[in-house]
Amino acid sequence: CASSQQSKLCLSESNPAVAALNRIGGTSSMTEMGEPMELKDTPLKTTLVSKLHTHHDRFFLHKGIGVLCLSNYAWRFGRLILTGSMGFERGDPWTLVTILLHAFLSVSALIFRVPVTRRKSVPIMWKEAQLHSICFSLRSCSAMLLLWAGLHQWRGVAVLAAHFAADEATRRYGQGIGTMRDMPWPPGYSKEFIDRVNFFYSTSQLLAIIGCLALAMDEAYLILLPVQIAAFLFTLVRKNIVSALTWHVVYGSTLMCGYVYLAIIIPIDPAWQLFLIGITAAVIPMR
């Protein structure tokens, strides 16, 4: 070990503990010929699970329920496509389990600490949106629960309570802008295009209220999907798993599921169809 650099390398090789640390990742500080080798750090592979895992949910309670709910969405929608019904029935114990599972998923999100101030550059979760997501998820779940128990006449009270709670969340944590109407978009989209999409979002939210008040459990469950998917997408954007554009595409697609369902499943008299088309055609240009 003539040089000082080689002296350090020889010293490290003579110490078994140091030599073992130097060989982590399959690298060594010396070649077989005794010549110095450049030490390289072996990068750890970042998996999807490691990105989503946080110390707030160390026992995977929220994530485990989330996986069950996503699986239930897939099963219920698959059943809808094959049979024309999601299989929700009054008094059915599995229907009750489904309702409670989705309700607990939204409420359990409170274990996560989210910023109070909204970021205007990317769509990620903040306090007002978190509470709105819980309120509107419970709106659908409570409507389904009342239908399950045969107390459908009380759905109006549940829907009003959910919106009063959402208004209180806005009063306490609001940023002075709309939660969905002012959702950030990536660069390159015109204001006219964004306004049209926001109009679609607003119209869908109004139809969601009507659906929870007047329609059956299948429709209330369909309304629940965009609410919970939006919250999940906020997390995926924050973890850099999906982009802001993907957030809008997936959220908008789940909203479109409701319109497709209305067009295919629920029969509407042709006269009413023409009336609704005329009203829509008149309102959109005014917007």
CSV table of C-alpha atoms in Angstrom, one decimal:
chain,number,residue,atom,x,y,z
A,1,CYS,CA,0.0,0.0,0.0
A,2,ALA,CA,2.4,2.7,-1.2
A,3,SER,CA,0.0,5.6,-1.8
A,4,SER,CA,-2.3,7.1,0.8
A,5,GLN,CA,-5.4,6.1,-1.2
A,6,GLN,CA,-4.2,2.5,-1.4
A,7,SER,CA,-3.4,2.6,2.3
A,8,LYS,CA,-7.0,3.5,3.1
A,9,LEU,CA,-8.3,0.7,0.8
A,10,CYS,CA,-6.0,-1.8,2.4
A,11,LEU,CA,-7.0,-0.8,5.9
A,12,SER,CA,-10.7,-1.2,4.9
A,13,GLU,CA,-10.1,-4.6,3.5
A,14,SER,CA,-8.2,-5.7,6.6
A,15,ASN,CA,-11.2,-4.8,8.8
A,16,PRO,CA,-13.9,-7.5,8.2
A,17,ALA,CA,-16.7,-5.2,9.3
A,18,VAL,CA,-15.7,-2.4,6.9
A,19,ALA,CA,-15.1,-4.9,4.1
A,20,ALA,CA,-18.6,-6.3,4.5
A,21,LEU,CA,-20.1,-2.9,4.3
A,22,ASN,CA,-18.1,-2.1,1.2
A,23,ARG,CA,-19.4,-5.2,-0.5
A,24,ILE,CA,-23.1,-4.4,0.0
A,25,GLY,CA,-24.9,-4.5,-3.3
A,26,GLY,CA,-22.3,-6.9,-4.8
A,27,THR,CA,-19.4,-4.3,-5.1
A,28,SER,CA,-16.0,-4.4,-3.5
A,29,SER,CA,-13.4,-1.8,-2.9
A,30,MET,CA,-10.6,-3.9,-4.5
A,31,THR,CA,-10.5,-6.0,-7.6
A,32,GLU,CA,-9.2,-9.6,-7.6
A,33,MET,CA,-5.9,-8.3,-8.9
A,34,GLY,CA,-5.5,-6.0,-5.9
A,35,GLU,CA,-6.2,-2.8,-7.8
A,36,PRO,CA,-8.5,-0.1,-6.3
A,37,MET,CA,-12.1,-0.2,-7.5
A,38,GLU,CA,-14.5,2.7,-7.4
A,39,LEU,CA,-17.2,2.2,-4.8
A,40,LYS,CA,-20.8,2.5,-6.1
A,41,ASP,CA,-24.0,2.8,-4.2
A,42,THR,CA,-26.6,0.3,-5.2
A,43,PRO,CA,-30.0,2.2,-5.6
A,44,LEU,CA,-33.0,0.7,-3.8
A,45,LYS,CA,-35.9,-0.1,-6.1
A,46,THR,CA,-39.0,2.1,-5.2
A,47,THR,CA,-42.1,0.0,-5.4
A,48,LEU,CA,-45.7,1.2,-5.7
A,49,VAL,CA,-46.4,-0.1,-2.2
A,50,SER,CA,-43.5,1.7,-0.7
A,51,LYS,CA,-44.6,4.9,-2.3
A,52,LEU,CA,-48.2,4.6,-0.9
A,53,HIS,CA,-47.1,3.5,2.6
A,54,THR,CA,-46.8,6.1,5.3
A,55,HIS,CA,-46.3,5.9,9.0
A,56,HIS,CA,-49.8,7.3,9.6
A,57,ASP,CA,-51.2,3.9,8.4
A,58,ARG,CA,-48.5,1.6,9.7
A,59,PHE,CA,-50.9,-1.3,10.1
A,60,PHE,CA,-52.3,-0.9,6.5
A,61,LEU,CA,-55.8,-0.4,7.9
A,62,HIS,CA,-56.9,2.3,5.4
A,63,LYS,CA,-55.0,0.7,2.5
A,64,GLY,CA,-56.5,-2.7,3.3
A,65,ILE,CA,-60.0,-1.3,3.3
A,66,GLY,CA,-59.2,0.6,0.2
A,67,VAL,CA,-58.2,-2.6,-1.6
A,68,LEU,CA,-61.4,-4.3,-0.5
A,69,CYS,CA,-63.5,-1.3,-1.7
A,70,LEU,CA,-61.8,-1.2,-5.1
A,71,SER,CA,-62.4,-4.9,-5.5
A,72,ASN,CA,-66.0,-4.4,-4.5
A,73,TYR,CA,-66.4,-1.7,-7.1
A,74,ALA,CA,-65.0,-4.1,-9.8
A,75,TRP,CA,-67.3,-6.9,-8.7
A,76,ARG,CA,-70.4,-4.7,-8.5
A,77,PHE,CA,-69.8,-3.1,-11.9
A,78,GLY,CA,-69.0,-6.4,-13.4
A,79,ARG,CA,-72.3,-7.8,-12.1
A,80,LEU,CA,-74.1,-4.7,-13.4
A,81,ILE,CA,-72.7,-5.3,-16.9
A,82,LEU,CA,-73.6,-9.0,-16.9
A,83,THR,CA,-77.0,-8.9,-15.1
A,84,GLY,CA,-78.2,-5.3,-15.2
A,85,SER,CA,-78.1,-5.0,-11.4
A,86,MET,CA,-75.4,-4.5,-8.8
A,87,GLY,CA,-77.1,-6.9,-6.4
A,88,PHE,CA,-78.0,-4.5,-3.6
A,89,GLU,CA,-81.1,-5.6,-1.7
A,90,ARG,CA,-83.0,-4.3,1.2
A,91,GLY,CA,-82.2,-6.2,4.4
A,92,ASP,CA,-79.3,-8.2,2.8
A,93,PRO,CA,-76.4,-8.5,5.2
A,94,TRP,CA,-73.7,-8.3,2.4
A,95,THR,CA,-75.3,-5.0,1.2
A,96,LEU,CA,-74.9,-3.7,4.8
A,97,VAL,CA,-71.3,-4.8,4.9
A,98,THR,CA,-70.6,-3.0,1.6
A,99,ILE,CA,-72.2,0.2,2.9
A,100,LEU,CA,-70.3,0.2,6.2
A,101,LEU,CA,-67.0,-0.7,4.4
A,102,HIS,CA,-67.1,2.3,2.1
A,103,ALA,CA,-68.2,4.6,4.9
A,104,PHE,CA,-65.3,3.5,7.1
A,105,LEU,CA,-62.9,3.9,4.2
A,106,SER,CA,-63.7,7.6,3.9
A,107,VAL,CA,-63.8,8.3,7.7
A,108,SER,CA,-60.5,6.5,8.2
A,109,ALA,CA,-58.8,9.0,5.9
A,110,LEU,CA,-58.8,11.4,9.0
A,111,ILE,CA,-55.7,9.5,10.2
A,112,PHE,CA,-53.7,11.3,7.5
A,113,ARG,CA,-52.4,14.8,8.1
A,114,VAL,CA,-53.0,17.0,5.0
A,115,PRO,CA,-52.1,20.7,4.4
A,116,VAL,CA,-54.7,23.3,5.2
A,117,THR,CA,-53.5,25.5,2.3
A,118,ARG,CA,-54.3,24.3,-1.1
A,119,ARG,CA,-51.6,24.0,-3.8
A,120,LYS,CA,-52.7,25.7,-6.9
A,121,SER,CA,-50.2,24.0,-9.2
A,122,VAL,CA,-51.2,20.3,-8.9
A,123,PRO,CA,-54.4,18.5,-7.7
A,124,ILE,CA,-53.4,17.0,-4.3
A,125,MET,CA,-55.4,16.7,-1.1
A,126,TRP,CA,-55.9,19.6,1.3
A,127,LYS,CA,-58.1,19.9,4.4
A,128,GLU,CA,-61.2,21.3,2.8
A,129,ALA,CA,-61.2,18.7,0.0
A,130,GLN,CA,-60.6,15.9,2.6
A,131,LEU,CA,-63.6,16.9,4.6
A,132,HIS,CA,-65.7,17.3,1.5
A,133,SER,CA,-64.8,13.9,0.3
A,134,ILE,CA,-65.9,12.4,3.7
A,135,CYS,CA,-69.2,14.4,3.7
A,136,PHE,CA,-70.2,13.4,0.1
A,137,SER,CA,-69.1,9.8,0.6
A,138,LEU,CA,-71.3,9.6,3.7
A,139,ARG,CA,-74.1,11.2,1.7
A,140,SER,CA,-74.2,8.2,-0.6
A,141,CYS,CA,-73.6,5.7,2.2
A,142,SER,CA,-76.4,7.1,4.4
A,143,ALA,CA,-78.8,7.2,1.4
A,144,MET,CA,-78.0,3.5,0.8
A,145,LEU,CA,-78.3,2.7,4.5
A,146,LEU,CA,-81.7,4.3,4.7
A,147,LEU,CA,-82.9,2.5,1.6
A,148,TRP,CA,-81.5,-0.8,3.0
A,149,ALA,CA,-83.5,-0.2,6.3
A,150,GLY,CA,-86.7,0.8,4.5
A,151,LEU,CA,-86.5,4.4,5.7
A,152,HIS,CA,-86.1,6.0,2.3
A,153,GLN,CA,-88.3,9.0,3.3
A,154,TRP,CA,-85.5,10.2,5.5
A,155,ARG,CA,-82.9,10.5,2.7
A,156,GLY,CA,-83.5,14.2,2.4
A,157,VAL,CA,-82.4,14.8,6.0
A,158,ALA,CA,-79.2,12.8,5.4
A,159,VAL,CA,-78.4,14.7,2.2
A,160,LEU,CA,-79.0,18.1,3.8
A,161,ALA,CA,-76.9,17.1,6.8
A,162,ALA,CA,-74.0,16.1,4.5
A,163,HIS,CA,-74.1,19.4,2.6
A,164,PHE,CA,-74.4,21.4,5.8
A,165,ALA,CA,-71.3,19.6,7.1
A,166,ALA,CA,-69.5,20.4,3.8
A,167,ASP,CA,-70.4,24.0,4.0
A,168,GLU,CA,-69.0,24.1,7.5
A,169,ALA,CA,-65.8,22.6,6.3
A,170,THR,CA,-65.6,25.3,3.6
A,171,ARG,CA,-66.3,28.0,6.2
A,172,ARG,CA,-63.4,26.8,8.4
A,173,TYR,CA,-60.9,25.8,5.8
A,174,GLY,CA,-62.0,27.3,2.5
A,175,GLN,CA,-59.5,29.0,0.2
A,176,GLY,CA,-61.9,31.3,-1.5
A,177,ILE,CA,-62.1,29.2,-4.6
A,178,GLY,CA,-64.2,26.1,-5.6
A,179,THR,CA,-62.9,22.7,-4.8
A,180,MET,CA,-63.7,21.2,-8.2
A,181,ARG,CA,-64.2,24.2,-10.5
A,182,ASP,CA,-60.7,25.5,-9.7
A,183,MET,CA,-58.9,22.2,-9.8
A,184,PRO,CA,-55.4,22.7,-11.4
A,185,TRP,CA,-54.8,21.7,-14.9
A,186,PRO,CA,-51.4,21.1,-16.6
A,187,PRO,CA,-50.2,23.8,-19.0
A,188,GLY,CA,-51.5,23.9,-22.6
A,189,TYR,CA,-55.3,23.9,-22.0
A,190,SER,CA,-57.3,26.9,-22.9
A,191,LYS,CA,-59.6,28.6,-20.5
A,192,GLU,CA,-62.6,27.8,-22.7
A,193,PHE,CA,-61.9,24.1,-22.6
A,194,ILE,CA,-61.4,24.2,-18.8
A,195,ASP,CA,-64.6,26.1,-18.3
A,196,ARG,CA,-66.5,23.5,-20.3
A,197,VAL,CA,-65.1,20.7,-18.2
A,198,ASN,CA,-65.9,22.6,-15.0
A,199,PHE,CA,-69.4,23.0,-16.2
A,200,PHE,CA,-69.6,19.2,-16.7
A,201,TYR,CA,-68.2,18.7,-13.1
A,202,SER,CA,-70.8,21.2,-11.7
A,203,THR,CA,-73.7,19.6,-13.6
A,204,SER,CA,-72.6,16.1,-12.4
A,205,GLN,CA,-72.6,17.3,-8.8
A,206,LEU,CA,-76.1,18.6,-9.1
A,207,LEU,CA,-77.3,15.3,-10.6
A,208,ALA,CA,-75.5,13.5,-7.8
A,209,ILE,CA,-77.7,15.3,-5.2
A,210,ILE,CA,-80.9,14.3,-7.2
A,211,GLY,CA,-79.7,10.7,-7.4
A,212,CYS,CA,-79.2,10.4,-3.7
A,213,LEU,CA,-82.6,11.9,-3.0
A,214,ALA,CA,-84.7,10.1,-5.6
A,215,LEU,CA,-83.0,7.0,-7.0
A,216,ALA,CA,-82.2,3.5,-5.7
A,217,MET,CA,-79.1,1.9,-4.1
A,218,ASP,CA,-77.4,1.2,-7.4
A,219,GLU,CA,-77.5,4.8,-8.3
A,220,ALA,CA,-76.3,6.0,-4.9
A,221,TYR,CA,-73.3,3.6,-5.2
A,222,LEU,CA,-72.6,4.8,-8.7
A,223,ILE,CA,-72.5,8.4,-7.3
A,224,LEU,CA,-70.1,7.3,-4.5
A,225,LEU,CA,-67.5,6.1,-7.1
A,226,PRO,CA,-66.2,9.5,-8.3
A,227,VAL,CA,-66.0,10.9,-4.8
A,228,GLN,CA,-63.8,8.1,-3.5
A,229,ILE,CA,-61.8,7.8,-6.7
A,230,ALA,CA,-61.0,11.5,-6.6
A,231,ALA,CA,-59.6,11.2,-3.1
A,232,PHE,CA,-57.4,8.3,-4.1
A,233,LEU,CA,-56.2,10.1,-7.2
A,234,PHE,CA,-55.1,13.1,-5.0
A,235,THR,CA,-52.8,10.6,-3.2
A,236,LEU,CA,-51.5,9.2,-6.5
A,237,VAL,CA,-50.7,12.7,-7.8
A,238,ARG,CA,-48.9,13.7,-4.5
A,239,LYS,CA,-46.8,10.5,-4.8
A,240,ASN,CA,-45.9,11.3,-8.4
A,241,ILE,CA,-47.6,8.0,-9.5
A,242,VAL,CA,-50.0,9.8,-11.9
A,243,SER,CA,-50.1,13.2,-13.5
A,244,ALA,CA,-52.6,16.1,-13.1
A,245,LEU,CA,-54.0,15.3,-16.5
A,246,THR,CA,-54.6,11.6,-15.4
A,247,TRP,CA,-56.5,12.9,-12.4
A,248,HIS,CA,-59.0,14.8,-14.7
A,249,VAL,CA,-59.2,11.9,-17.2
A,250,VAL,CA,-60.0,9.2,-14.6
A,251,TYR,CA,-62.3,11.5,-12.5
A,252,GLY,CA,-64.2,12.6,-15.6
A,253,SER,CA,-64.5,9.0,-16.7
A,254,THR,CA,-66.1,7.9,-13.4
A,255,LEU,CA,-68.6,10.8,-13.8
A,256,MET,CA,-69.4,9.6,-17.3
A,257,CYS,CA,-70.3,6.2,-15.9
A,258,GLY,CA,-73.4,7.8,-14.3
A,259,TYR,CA,-74.6,9.2,-17.7
A,260,VAL,CA,-74.0,5.9,-19.4
A,261,TYR,CA,-76.0,4.2,-16.7
A,262,LEU,CA,-78.9,6.6,-17.0
A,263,ALA,CA,-78.9,6.2,-20.8
A,264,ILE,CA,-78.9,2.4,-20.7
A,265,ILE,CA,-80.4,1.2,-17.5
A,266,ILE,CA,-83.1,3.7,-16.5
A,267,PRO,CA,-85.9,4.0,-19.1
A,268,ILE,CA,-86.9,7.5,-20.0
A,269,ASP,CA,-89.9,8.4,-22.1
A,270,PRO,CA,-88.9,9.8,-25.6
A,271,ALA,CA,-90.8,13.0,-24.9
A,272,TRP,CA,-88.7,13.6,-21.7
A,273,GLN,CA,-85.5,12.7,-23.6
A,274,LEU,CA,-86.2,15.5,-26.2
A,275,PHE,CA,-87.1,17.9,-23.4
A,276,LEU,CA,-83.8,17.2,-21.5
A,277,ILE,CA,-81.8,17.5,-24.7
A,278,GLY,CA,-83.4,20.8,-25.5
A,279,ILE,CA,-82.8,22.2,-22.0
A,280,THR,CA,-79.1,21.0,-22.1
A,281,ALA,CA,-78.6,22.6,-25.5
A,282,ALA,CA,-80.1,25.9,-24.3
A,283,VAL,CA,-78.1,26.0,-21.0
A,284,ILE,CA,-74.6,25.1,-22.3
A,285,PRO,CA,-74.3,28.2,-24.7
A,286,MET,CA,-75.6,30.5,-21.9
A,287,ARG,CA,-72.8,29.1,-19.6
